[in-house]
Tab-separated table of C-alpha atoms and ligand atoms in Angstrom:
chain	number	residue	atom	x	y	z
A	874	MET	CA	-2.905	-3.754	-11.504
A	875	GLU	CA	-3.933	-5.703	-8.465
A	876	ILE	CA	-5.194	-3.418	-5.729
A	877	LYS	CA	-4.127	-4.550	-2.289
A	878	ARG	CA	-4.751	-2.874	1.015
A	879	PHE	CA	-1.578	-1.229	2.411
A	880	GLU	CA	-0.314	-3.025	5.496
A	881	LYS	CA	0.948	0.219	6.958
A	882	LYS	CA	-1.356	3.198	6.653
A	883	VAL	CA	-0.403	5.942	4.198
A	884	TYR	CA	-1.236	9.248	5.884
A	885	LEU	CA	-2.332	12.574	4.516
A	886	SER	CA	0.778	14.214	5.972
A	887	SER	CA	2.536	12.820	9.017
A	888	PRO	CA	5.743	13.793	10.850
A	889	THR	CA	9.010	12.607	9.274
A	890	MET	CA	11.897	12.437	11.747
A	891	HIS	CA	15.577	12.230	10.853
A	892	GLY	CA	17.525	11.601	14.073
A	893	ASP	CA	18.942	14.955	15.094
A	894	GLU	CA	15.626	15.826	16.725
A	895	LEU	CA	16.383	13.289	19.445
A	896	LYS	CA	19.922	14.609	19.899
A	897	TYR	CA	18.719	18.157	20.554
A	898	MET	CA	15.926	16.990	22.881
A	899	GLN	CA	18.465	14.912	24.774
A	900	GLU	CA	20.769	17.909	24.990
A	901	ALA	CA	17.940	19.907	26.568
A	902	TYR	CA	17.398	17.075	29.031
A	903	GLU	CA	21.028	16.613	29.959
A	904	THR	CA	21.685	20.322	30.452
A	905	ASN	CA	18.350	20.600	32.296
A	906	TRP	CA	17.051	23.373	30.003
A	907	MET	CA	13.626	21.722	30.123
A	908	SER	CA	11.582	24.912	30.305
A	909	THR	CA	10.859	27.792	27.925
A	910	VAL	CA	14.438	29.059	27.826
A	911	GLY	CA	17.465	27.466	26.190
A	912	ALA	CA	19.825	26.966	23.276
A	913	ASN	CA	17.273	25.185	21.048
A	914	ILE	CA	14.858	28.090	21.234
A	915	ASN	CA	17.563	30.658	20.511
A	916	GLU	CA	18.910	28.634	17.636
A	917	ILE	CA	15.595	27.988	15.858
A	918	GLU	CA	14.629	31.653	16.180
A	919	ARG	CA	17.912	32.585	14.513
A	920	LEU	CA	17.613	29.898	11.820
A	921	MET	CA	14.035	30.694	10.887
A	922	ALA	CA	14.645	34.452	10.715
A	923	GLU	CA	17.586	33.699	8.440
A	924	LYS	CA	15.592	31.264	6.263
A	925	ILE	CA	12.617	33.585	5.842
A	926	GLY	CA	14.807	36.656	5.497
A	927	CYS	CA	13.335	38.697	8.325
A	928	LYS	CA	14.860	40.397	11.368
A	929	ASP	CA	13.442	38.226	14.126
A	930	ALA	CA	11.264	35.217	14.913
A	931	VAL	CA	9.596	34.352	18.210
A	932	ALA	CA	9.062	30.678	19.072
A	933	LEU	CA	5.591	30.016	20.515
A	934	SER	CA	3.558	27.037	21.682
A	935	CYS	CA	1.619	26.783	18.403
A	936	GLY	CA	0.671	28.614	15.238
A	937	THR	CA	-2.697	29.517	16.726
A	938	ALA	CA	-0.975	31.283	19.649
A	939	ALA	CA	1.211	33.138	17.136
A	940	LEU	CA	-1.882	34.173	15.188
A	941	HIS	CA	-3.568	35.332	18.374
A	942	LEU	CA	-0.673	37.598	19.312
A	943	ALA	CA	-0.239	38.825	15.701
A	944	ILE	CA	-3.919	39.750	15.537
A	945	LYS	CA	-3.783	41.368	18.977
A	946	LEU	CA	-0.771	43.450	17.904
A	947	ALA	CA	-2.634	44.577	14.795
A	948	GLY	CA	-5.740	45.371	16.857
A	949	GLU	CA	-3.796	47.459	19.366
A	950	ARG	CA	-1.926	49.307	16.628
A	951	LEU	CA	-5.210	50.172	14.930
A	952	TYR	CA	-7.506	50.787	17.867
A	953	GLY	CA	-5.320	51.220	20.967
A	954	GLN	CA	-4.828	49.068	24.033
A	955	PRO	CA	-8.148	47.728	25.331
A	956	LYS	CA	-9.219	47.695	28.975
A	957	VAL	CA	-8.480	44.428	30.745
A	958	GLY	CA	-11.267	41.980	29.982
A	959	HIS	CA	-11.893	43.483	26.554
A	960	GLY	CA	-10.514	42.453	23.186
A	961	SER	CA	-8.460	44.722	20.966
A	962	LEU	CA	-10.951	44.250	18.114
A	963	GLU	CA	-14.203	44.678	19.992
A	964	GLY	CA	-16.988	45.775	17.689
A	965	LYS	CA	-14.622	45.771	14.713
A	966	LYS	CA	-14.994	43.820	11.496
A	967	VAL	CA	-11.961	42.054	10.018
A	968	PHE	CA	-11.683	40.670	6.473
A	969	CYS	CA	-10.526	37.038	6.511
A	970	SER	CA	-9.703	34.239	4.081
A	971	ASP	CA	-12.767	32.033	3.694
A	972	MET	CA	-11.156	28.810	2.550
A	973	THR	CA	-8.759	28.039	5.377
A	974	PHE	CA	-8.434	26.154	8.648
A	975	ASP	CA	-10.404	27.742	11.490
A	976	ALA	CA	-7.216	28.529	13.451
A	977	THR	CA	-6.599	31.367	10.960
A	978	VAL	CA	-9.750	33.178	11.956
A	979	ASN	CA	-10.639	32.139	15.526
A	980	PRO	CA	-8.169	34.625	17.075
A	981	VAL	CA	-10.232	37.459	15.563
A	982	ALA	CA	-13.052	36.237	17.804
A	983	TYR	CA	-10.668	35.773	20.793
A	984	GLU	CA	-10.025	39.517	20.462
A	985	GLY	CA	-13.730	40.338	20.253
A	986	GLY	CA	-13.728	41.094	16.525
A	987	GLU	CA	-16.087	39.879	13.830
A	988	ALA	CA	-14.717	38.102	10.776
A	989	VAL	CA	-16.170	38.993	7.393
A	990	TYR	CA	-15.227	36.264	4.945
A	991	ILE	CA	-13.820	37.025	1.521
A	992	ASP	CA	-14.450	34.580	-1.301
A	993	THR	CA	-11.733	32.546	-2.991
A	994	GLU	CA	-10.220	32.866	-6.485
A	995	ARG	CA	-9.676	29.903	-8.790
A	996	ASP	CA	-6.018	30.505	-9.716
A	997	THR	CA	-4.463	29.700	-6.308
A	998	TRP	CA	-7.506	28.852	-4.116
A	999	ASN	CA	-6.741	31.812	-1.860
A	1000	MET	CA	-8.415	35.145	-1.047
A	1001	ASP	CA	-9.808	36.820	-4.168
A	1002	PRO	CA	-8.427	40.397	-4.411
A	1003	LYS	CA	-11.497	41.429	-6.430
A	1004	ALA	CA	-13.817	40.213	-3.681
A	1005	LEU	CA	-11.594	42.032	-1.165
A	1006	GLU	CA	-11.971	45.276	-3.123
A	1007	LYS	CA	-15.718	44.725	-3.154
A	1008	ALA	CA	-15.667	44.177	0.616
A	1009	PHE	CA	-14.025	47.570	1.163
A	1010	GLU	CA	-16.883	49.120	-0.838
A	1011	ILE	CA	-19.421	47.463	1.436
A	1012	TYR	CA	-17.493	47.933	4.711
A	1013	PRO	CA	-15.250	50.997	4.185
A	1014	ASP	CA	-14.214	51.213	7.866
A	1015	VAL	CA	-12.370	47.883	7.992
A	1016	ARG	CA	-8.600	48.198	8.561
A	1017	LEU	CA	-7.411	44.619	9.062
A	1018	VAL	CA	-7.128	41.697	6.609
A	1019	VAL	CA	-6.138	38.158	7.604
A	1020	ILE	CA	-4.874	36.010	4.718
A	1021	ALA	CA	-3.736	32.390	4.527
A	1022	HIS	CA	-1.722	30.541	1.864
A	1023	LEU	CA	-3.781	27.366	1.493
A	1024	TYR	CA	-2.027	23.990	1.173
A	1025	GLY	CA	1.350	25.694	0.782
A	1026	THR	CA	0.407	27.734	-2.289
A	1027	PRO	CA	1.091	31.476	-2.121
A	1028	GLY	CA	-1.940	33.637	-2.820
A	1029	LYS	CA	-2.171	36.724	-5.057
A	1030	ILE	CA	0.050	38.708	-2.752
A	1031	ASP	CA	0.744	41.777	-4.919
A	1032	GLU	CA	-2.922	42.272	-5.756
A	1033	ILE	CA	-4.018	41.790	-2.133
A	1034	LYS	CA	-1.352	44.208	-0.897
A	1035	GLU	CA	-2.392	46.791	-3.463
A	1036	VAL	CA	-6.004	46.686	-2.291
A	1037	CYS	CA	-4.917	46.860	1.369
A	1038	ASP	CA	-2.544	49.779	0.736
A	1039	LYS	CA	-5.276	51.649	-1.091
A	1040	HIS	CA	-7.553	51.341	1.944
A	1041	GLY	CA	-4.881	51.780	4.619
A	1042	ALA	CA	-5.415	48.252	5.990
A	1043	LEU	CA	-2.903	46.057	7.820
A	1044	ILE	CA	-2.262	42.439	6.847
A	1045	VAL	CA	-1.859	39.429	9.133
A	1046	GLU	CA	-0.306	36.664	7.037
A	1047	ASP	CA	-0.967	33.062	8.031
A	1048	ALA	CA	1.909	31.109	6.482
A	1049	ALA	CA	1.260	28.100	8.756
A	1050	GLU	CA	0.928	25.716	5.801
A	1051	SER	CA	3.358	27.426	3.425
A	1052	LEU	CA	6.746	27.463	5.147
A	1053	GLY	CA	9.412	27.480	2.426
A	1054	ALA	CA	7.040	28.546	-0.366
A	1055	THR	CA	8.096	31.645	-2.302
A	1056	TYR	CA	6.372	34.437	-4.178
A	1057	LYS	CA	8.512	36.409	-6.639
A	1058	GLY	CA	11.562	34.870	-4.999
A	1059	LYS	CA	10.622	35.903	-1.447
A	1060	GLN	CA	9.526	33.552	1.320
A	1061	THR	CA	5.923	33.561	2.514
A	1062	GLY	CA	5.984	34.993	6.022
A	1063	LEU	CA	7.550	38.210	4.680
A	1064	PHE	CA	4.418	39.752	3.262
A	1065	GLY	CA	2.243	40.545	6.241
A	1066	ASP	CA	2.583	43.419	8.671
A	1067	TYR	CA	2.441	40.460	11.067
A	1068	SER	CA	3.213	36.911	9.946
A	1069	VAL	CA	2.945	33.458	11.406
A	1070	ILE	CA	4.227	29.922	10.756
A	1071	SER	CA	3.359	26.570	12.378
A	1072	PHE	CA	5.241	23.416	13.412
A	1073	ASN	CA	2.135	21.337	14.063
A	1074	GLY	CA	2.569	17.598	13.548
A	1075	ASN	CA	1.094	17.564	10.036
A	1076	LYS	CA	3.019	20.562	8.651
A	1077	ILE	CA	5.969	20.480	6.240
A	1078	ILE	CA	8.386	20.390	9.202
A	1079	THR	CA	7.273	19.868	12.773
A	1080	GLY	CA	8.180	20.171	16.434
A	1081	SER	CA	5.251	17.845	17.271
A	1082	SER	CA	3.661	21.198	18.029
A	1083	GLY	CA	4.841	24.783	17.974
A	1084	GLY	CA	4.615	27.955	15.958
A	1085	MET	CA	6.378	31.232	15.338
A	1086	PHE	CA	5.701	34.896	14.996
A	1087	VAL	CA	8.044	36.236	12.301
A	1088	THR	CA	8.733	39.922	11.878
A	1089	ASN	CA	10.984	42.742	10.692
A	1090	SER	CA	10.100	44.806	13.745
A	1091	VAL	CA	12.409	44.329	16.721
A	1092	GLU	CA	9.843	46.136	18.835
A	1093	ASP	CA	7.018	43.745	17.855
A	1094	ALA	CA	9.234	40.730	18.520
A	1095	HIS	CA	10.020	42.111	21.972
A	1096	LYS	CA	6.334	42.649	22.690
A	1097	VAL	CA	5.334	39.144	21.564
A	1098	ARG	CA	8.102	37.556	23.673
A	1099	LYS	CA	6.872	39.489	26.679
A	1100	TRP	CA	3.162	38.760	26.128
A	1101	SER	CA	3.915	35.060	25.577
A	1102	THR	CA	5.686	34.746	28.937
A	1103	GLN	CA	2.850	36.178	31.071
A	1104	SER	CA	3.785	39.818	30.406
A	1105	ARG	CA	6.244	39.953	33.265
A	1106	GLU	CA	7.840	43.354	33.760
A	1107	ASP	CA	11.510	43.778	34.536
A	1108	ALA	CA	11.193	43.792	38.354
A	1109	PRO	CA	12.346	41.609	41.283
A	1110	TRP	CA	8.790	40.295	41.794
A	1111	TYR	CA	5.951	39.343	39.442
A	1112	GLN	CA	4.994	42.758	38.149
A	1113	HIS	CA	2.308	43.127	35.462
A	1114	GLU	CA	1.265	46.126	33.397
A	1115	GLU	CA	-0.356	44.196	30.561
A	1116	LEU	CA	-2.453	41.072	30.098
A	1117	GLY	CA	-0.222	38.020	29.791
A	1118	PHE	CA	-0.306	34.678	27.983
A	1119	ASN	CA	1.506	31.387	28.502
A	1120	TYR	CA	2.328	30.932	24.827
A	1121	ARG	CA	6.102	30.413	24.776
A	1122	MET	CA	7.614	27.332	23.141
A	1123	SER	CA	9.323	24.711	25.284
A	1124	ASN	CA	13.051	24.166	24.732
A	1125	VAL	CA	12.321	20.427	24.311
A	1126	ILE	CA	9.906	21.078	21.440
A	1127	ALA	CA	12.421	23.545	20.014
A	1128	GLY	CA	14.893	20.653	19.933
A	1129	VAL	CA	12.587	18.757	17.573
A	1130	VAL	CA	12.160	21.824	15.368
A	1131	ARG	CA	15.928	22.378	15.391
A	1132	GLY	CA	16.492	18.848	14.110
A	1133	GLN	CA	13.891	19.353	11.358
A	1134	ILE	CA	14.941	22.715	9.934
A	1135	PRO	CA	17.865	21.291	7.874
A	1136	TYR	CA	15.339	18.976	6.153
A	1137	LEU	CA	12.838	21.607	5.039
A	1138	GLU	CA	14.116	21.699	1.466
A	1139	GLU	CA	14.235	17.901	1.268
A	1140	HIS	CA	10.624	17.673	2.453
A	1141	ILE	CA	9.564	20.253	-0.128
A	1142	ALA	CA	11.316	18.314	-2.902
A	1143	GLN	CA	9.532	15.111	-1.814
A	1144	LYS	CA	6.151	16.853	-1.709
A	1145	LYS	CA	6.798	18.378	-5.132
A	1146	ALA	CA	7.603	14.951	-6.571
A	1147	ILE	CA	4.329	13.637	-5.102
A	1148	TYR	CA	2.377	16.525	-6.646
A	1149	GLU	CA	3.963	15.948	-10.059
A	1150	ARG	CA	3.430	12.194	-9.957
A	1151	TYR	CA	-0.277	12.731	-9.285
A	1152	LYS	CA	-0.466	15.340	-12.032
A	1153	GLU	CA	1.094	12.981	-14.557
A	1154	GLY	CA	-0.996	10.036	-13.326
A	1155	PHE	CA	-4.259	11.957	-13.700
A	1156	LYS	CA	-3.566	13.550	-17.064
A	1157	ASP	CA	-6.320	11.580	-18.819
A	1158	LEU	CA	-8.867	11.981	-16.010
A	1159	PRO	CA	-11.491	14.741	-15.776
A	1160	VAL	CA	-9.649	16.332	-12.821
A	1161	THR	CA	-7.156	19.168	-12.247
A	1162	MET	CA	-4.545	19.593	-9.508
A	1163	ASN	CA	-4.675	22.439	-6.960
A	1164	PRO	CA	-3.367	25.321	-9.082
A	1165	PHE	CA	-0.638	27.904	-8.486
A	1166	ASP	CA	0.845	30.901	-10.251
A	1167	GLU	CA	3.618	29.186	-12.184
A	1168	LYS	CA	5.190	32.468	-13.252
A	1169	ASN	CA	5.477	34.108	-9.854
A	1170	SER	CA	5.348	31.470	-7.186
A	1171	GLU	CA	6.874	28.222	-6.020
A	1172	PRO	CA	4.628	26.426	-3.496
A	1173	ASN	CA	5.959	24.048	-0.843
A	1174	TYR	CA	3.473	21.467	-2.229
A	1175	TRP	CA	2.382	20.587	1.313
A	1176	LEU	CA	-0.807	18.864	0.141
A	1177	SER	CA	-1.731	17.563	-3.294
A	1178	CYS	CA	-5.392	18.097	-4.138
A	1179	ILE	CA	-7.644	17.489	-7.098
A	1180	LEU	CA	-10.717	19.241	-8.402
A	1181	ILE	CA	-13.171	17.099	-10.363
A	1182	ASP	CA	-14.533	18.606	-13.598
A	1183	LYS	CA	-18.099	19.748	-13.213
A	1184	ASP	CA	-19.521	17.343	-15.780
A	1185	ALA	CA	-17.639	14.392	-14.276
A	1186	MET	CA	-19.364	14.750	-10.897
A	1187	CYS	CA	-21.843	12.055	-9.910
A	1188	ARG	CA	-24.860	13.083	-7.865
A	1189	HIS	CA	-24.070	13.643	-4.217
A	1190	VAL	CA	-25.254	15.560	-1.163
A	1191	ARG	CA	-23.569	16.623	2.040
A	1192	GLY	CA	-25.353	17.265	5.298
A	1193	GLU	CA	-23.636	18.744	8.349
A	1194	LYS	CA	-21.837	15.545	9.262
A	1195	GLU	CA	-22.608	12.933	6.610
A	1196	ALA	CA	-22.424	12.552	2.865
A	1197	LEU	CA	-24.238	10.392	0.330
A	1198	TYR	CA	-23.572	9.812	-3.350
A	1199	ILE	CA	-24.994	7.820	-6.226
A	1200	SER	CA	-22.337	5.989	-8.192
A	1201	GLU	CA	-22.431	6.634	-11.954
A	1202	PRO	CA	-20.324	5.224	-14.810
A	1203	GLY	CA	-17.583	7.644	-15.883
A	1204	LYS	CA	-18.280	9.955	-12.962
A	1205	SER	CA	-17.261	10.295	-9.336
A	1206	CYS	CA	-17.238	12.678	-6.376
A	1207	PRO	CA	-14.947	13.460	-3.414
A	1208	THR	CA	-16.896	11.191	-1.051
A	1209	GLU	CA	-16.547	8.182	-3.366
A	1210	ILE	CA	-12.825	8.770	-3.958
A	1211	LEU	CA	-12.115	9.282	-0.251
A	1212	GLU	CA	-14.047	6.110	0.555
A	1213	LYS	CA	-12.098	4.066	-2.008
A	1214	ILE	CA	-8.787	5.494	-0.790
A	1215	ALA	CA	-9.683	4.721	2.832
A	1216	ALA	CA	-10.526	1.143	1.795
A	1217	ILE	CA	-6.871	0.540	0.890
A	1218	ASN	CA	-5.697	2.040	4.199
A	1219	ALA	CA	-4.718	5.459	2.893
A	1220	GLU	CA	-5.834	8.838	4.196
A	1221	GLY	CA	-7.300	11.617	2.090
A	1222	ARG	CA	-9.466	14.496	3.314
A	1223	PRO	CA	-12.163	16.782	1.973
A	1224	ILE	CA	-11.107	20.323	1.079
A	1225	TRP	CA	-11.143	22.541	4.190
A	1226	LYS	CA	-14.796	23.507	4.482
A	1227	PRO	CA	-15.085	27.259	3.900
A	1228	MET	CA	-15.609	29.381	7.005
A	1229	HIS	CA	-18.818	30.998	5.719
A	1230	MET	CA	-20.370	27.509	5.555
A	1231	GLN	CA	-19.390	26.620	9.143
A	1232	PRO	CA	-22.280	26.670	11.632
A	1233	ILE	CA	-20.230	28.811	14.039
A	1234	TYR	CA	-19.645	31.517	11.408
A	1235	ARG	CA	-22.760	31.227	9.292
A	1236	MET	CA	-24.137	34.570	10.456
A	1237	ASN	CA	-20.920	36.443	9.622
A	1238	GLY	CA	-20.601	38.597	6.534
A	1239	PHE	CA	-19.374	37.000	3.329
A	1240	VAL	CA	-18.351	38.895	0.218
A	1241	THR	CA	-17.858	37.560	-3.312
A	1242	ALA	CA	-16.347	39.305	-6.334
A	1243	THR	CA	-19.714	39.911	-7.935
A	1244	GLY	CA	-22.991	40.685	-6.304
A	1245	ASN	CA	-23.570	42.092	-2.840
A	1246	GLY	CA	-23.317	40.210	0.399
A	1247	ARG	CA	-23.433	36.455	0.303
A	1248	ALA	CA	-24.599	35.776	-3.232
A	1249	ARG	CA	-23.052	36.071	-6.660
A	1250	SER	CA	-25.017	37.125	-9.750
A	1251	ASN	CA	-27.874	34.919	-10.944
A	1252	ALA	CA	-25.927	34.119	-14.120
A	1253	TYR	CA	-22.982	32.872	-12.057
A	1254	ILE	CA	-25.191	30.742	-9.839
A	1255	LYS	CA	-26.938	29.287	-12.867
A	1256	GLU	CA	-23.667	28.407	-14.559
A	1257	THR	CA	-21.879	26.891	-11.570
A	1258	GLY	CA	-24.724	25.824	-9.324
A	1259	PHE	CA	-23.003	27.720	-6.510
A	1260	GLU	CA	-23.180	31.152	-5.002
A	1261	ASP	CA	-19.425	31.413	-4.588
A	1262	VAL	CA	-16.070	29.890	-5.549
A	1263	GLY	CA	-15.305	28.423	-2.109
A	1264	SER	CA	-18.364	26.189	-1.887
A	1265	ASP	CA	-17.753	24.977	-5.427
A	1266	ILE	CA	-14.156	23.946	-4.656
A	1267	PHE	CA	-15.338	22.317	-1.418
A	1268	ASP	CA	-17.978	20.429	-3.407
A	1269	ARG	CA	-15.695	19.102	-6.146
A	1270	GLY	CA	-12.267	19.008	-4.504
A	1271	LEU	CA	-10.340	16.737	-2.161
A	1272	CYS	CA	-6.897	16.359	-0.586
A	1273	LEU	CA	-4.974	13.222	-1.529
A	1274	PRO	CA	-2.528	11.239	0.596
A	1275	SER	CA	0.564	13.517	0.501
A	1276	ASP	CA	2.866	11.939	3.039
A	1277	ASN	CA	6.539	12.257	2.158
A	1278	LYS	CA	7.161	8.689	3.308
A	1279	MET	CA	4.716	7.325	0.712
A	1280	THR	CA	6.623	5.290	-1.892
A	1281	PRO	CA	6.136	5.788	-5.658
A	1282	GLU	CA	4.679	2.263	-5.762
A	1283	GLN	CA	2.111	3.126	-3.110
A	1284	GLN	CA	1.283	6.338	-4.919
A	1285	ASP	CA	0.742	4.404	-8.150
A	1286	VAL	CA	-1.819	2.247	-6.349
A	1287	ILE	CA	-3.624	5.361	-5.098
A	1288	ILE	CA	-3.599	6.809	-8.620
A	1289	GLU	CA	-5.092	3.553	-9.943
A	1290	VAL	CA	-7.807	3.607	-7.270
A	1291	VAL	CA	-8.770	7.152	-8.270
A	1292	LYS	CA	-8.786	6.180	-11.954
A	1293	ARG	CA	-11.156	3.295	-11.272
A	1294	CYS	CA	-13.604	5.718	-9.640
A	1295	PHE	CA	-14.121	7.235	-13.102
A	1296	VAL	CA	-14.587	3.976	-14.976
B	1497	PLP	C1	-2.140	24.364	11.160
B	1497	PLP	C2	-2.700	25.694	10.851
B	1497	PLP	C3	-2.785	26.696	11.805
B	1497	PLP	C4	-2.566	26.467	13.262
B	1497	PLP	O1	-1.338	26.080	13.628
B	1497	PLP	P1	-1.164	25.246	15.006
B	1497	PLP	O2	0.312	25.212	15.159
B	1497	PLP	O3	-1.775	23.923	14.778
B	1497	PLP	O4	-1.840	26.011	16.081
B	1497	PLP	C5	-3.230	27.943	11.416
B	1497	PLP	N1	-3.585	28.195	10.169
B	1497	PLP	C6	-3.535	27.253	9.208
B	1497	PLP	C7	-3.935	27.617	7.828
B	1497	PLP	C8	-3.109	25.969	9.519
B	1497	PLP	O5	-3.115	25.020	8.582
């Protein structure tokens, strides 16, 4: 096969519009509902609650805002309403997914709490329930757990819930990447005491930005709507009893989301086809795809990733902002593959760097399934070369171009480029 640079860039995951988005935005314009009230907002809240199978959904400016209010709700339920100027989690530790995007965990810090990171398992690349159990042994006072479903793959929900129930802990579920994915036939977004989705530009469907708080509690939905619109009381003037936020979604953005919702299933089917084409294309290579629980879950296949076999890794090092590798016959590494993909004008990305490795969170607690504190057992370290699962997946894994506008022909070229890295 001749490898030619793509004229038009193939993205990791970019917005895919269908036409109705413009119609609903225009409707907002023509009826002058250009603010944070209007038919688009009402309609997407109804549609998403129906899709997920929950009582209510609150449209917000972004997934991060939704996570902030979800975590604040959990904090106030656990520890009471804080004084103004104080967070609801002040002085409290919170168990958090380690391999995720930082938006999952930053709101813990917004509320004055301290994240303790829980290592990852290998079956779904999400929070390891065994490490979570271990964390409750080390920090028995913790009452809040924040979990994410990485790359659209549901985590070990039953096992996580069992550990949380045993210790009386609440769950905030970050389903930002996993909209439409199911676990035992139920949508992600239904499993947390507080759950969140995102319509960021790179997600499975998008409003260009936007997010939602999804819930079965009418009371919580009411509270989040109020907090997100500056906590205005029902009075003739601006009356405030609680701290407010300007987190509500615009009716224009909601128009984009409204146009996208009917295409969620189509996007998932396209992403699934991409995942399966990679899987088939790589079947003779020393790599595996990002795994999921085939018996109990159906991901939304948001991003396709690969993990390189340990003995097929060439030598490489990563500093804080740069990476170097030494090319070797028959072997490769994420940096080499990403470089070769970029050379044909396609976009891949390293695995999300685990939170416990991030300079900002390096002093936070980190718990693995074996061994206390940050480290695993000596035997584990000797076998894998790593202290934990997350850093190993970060070391050997990468996200491939997963855009649903990528053609099968383009994907075949990308597959060929990856193959040649192992020649
Ligand atoms: C995108 C993302 C978010 C944040 O959503 P925004 O809408 O961009 O604020 C949170 N968590 C995860 C895991 C995400 O991927």
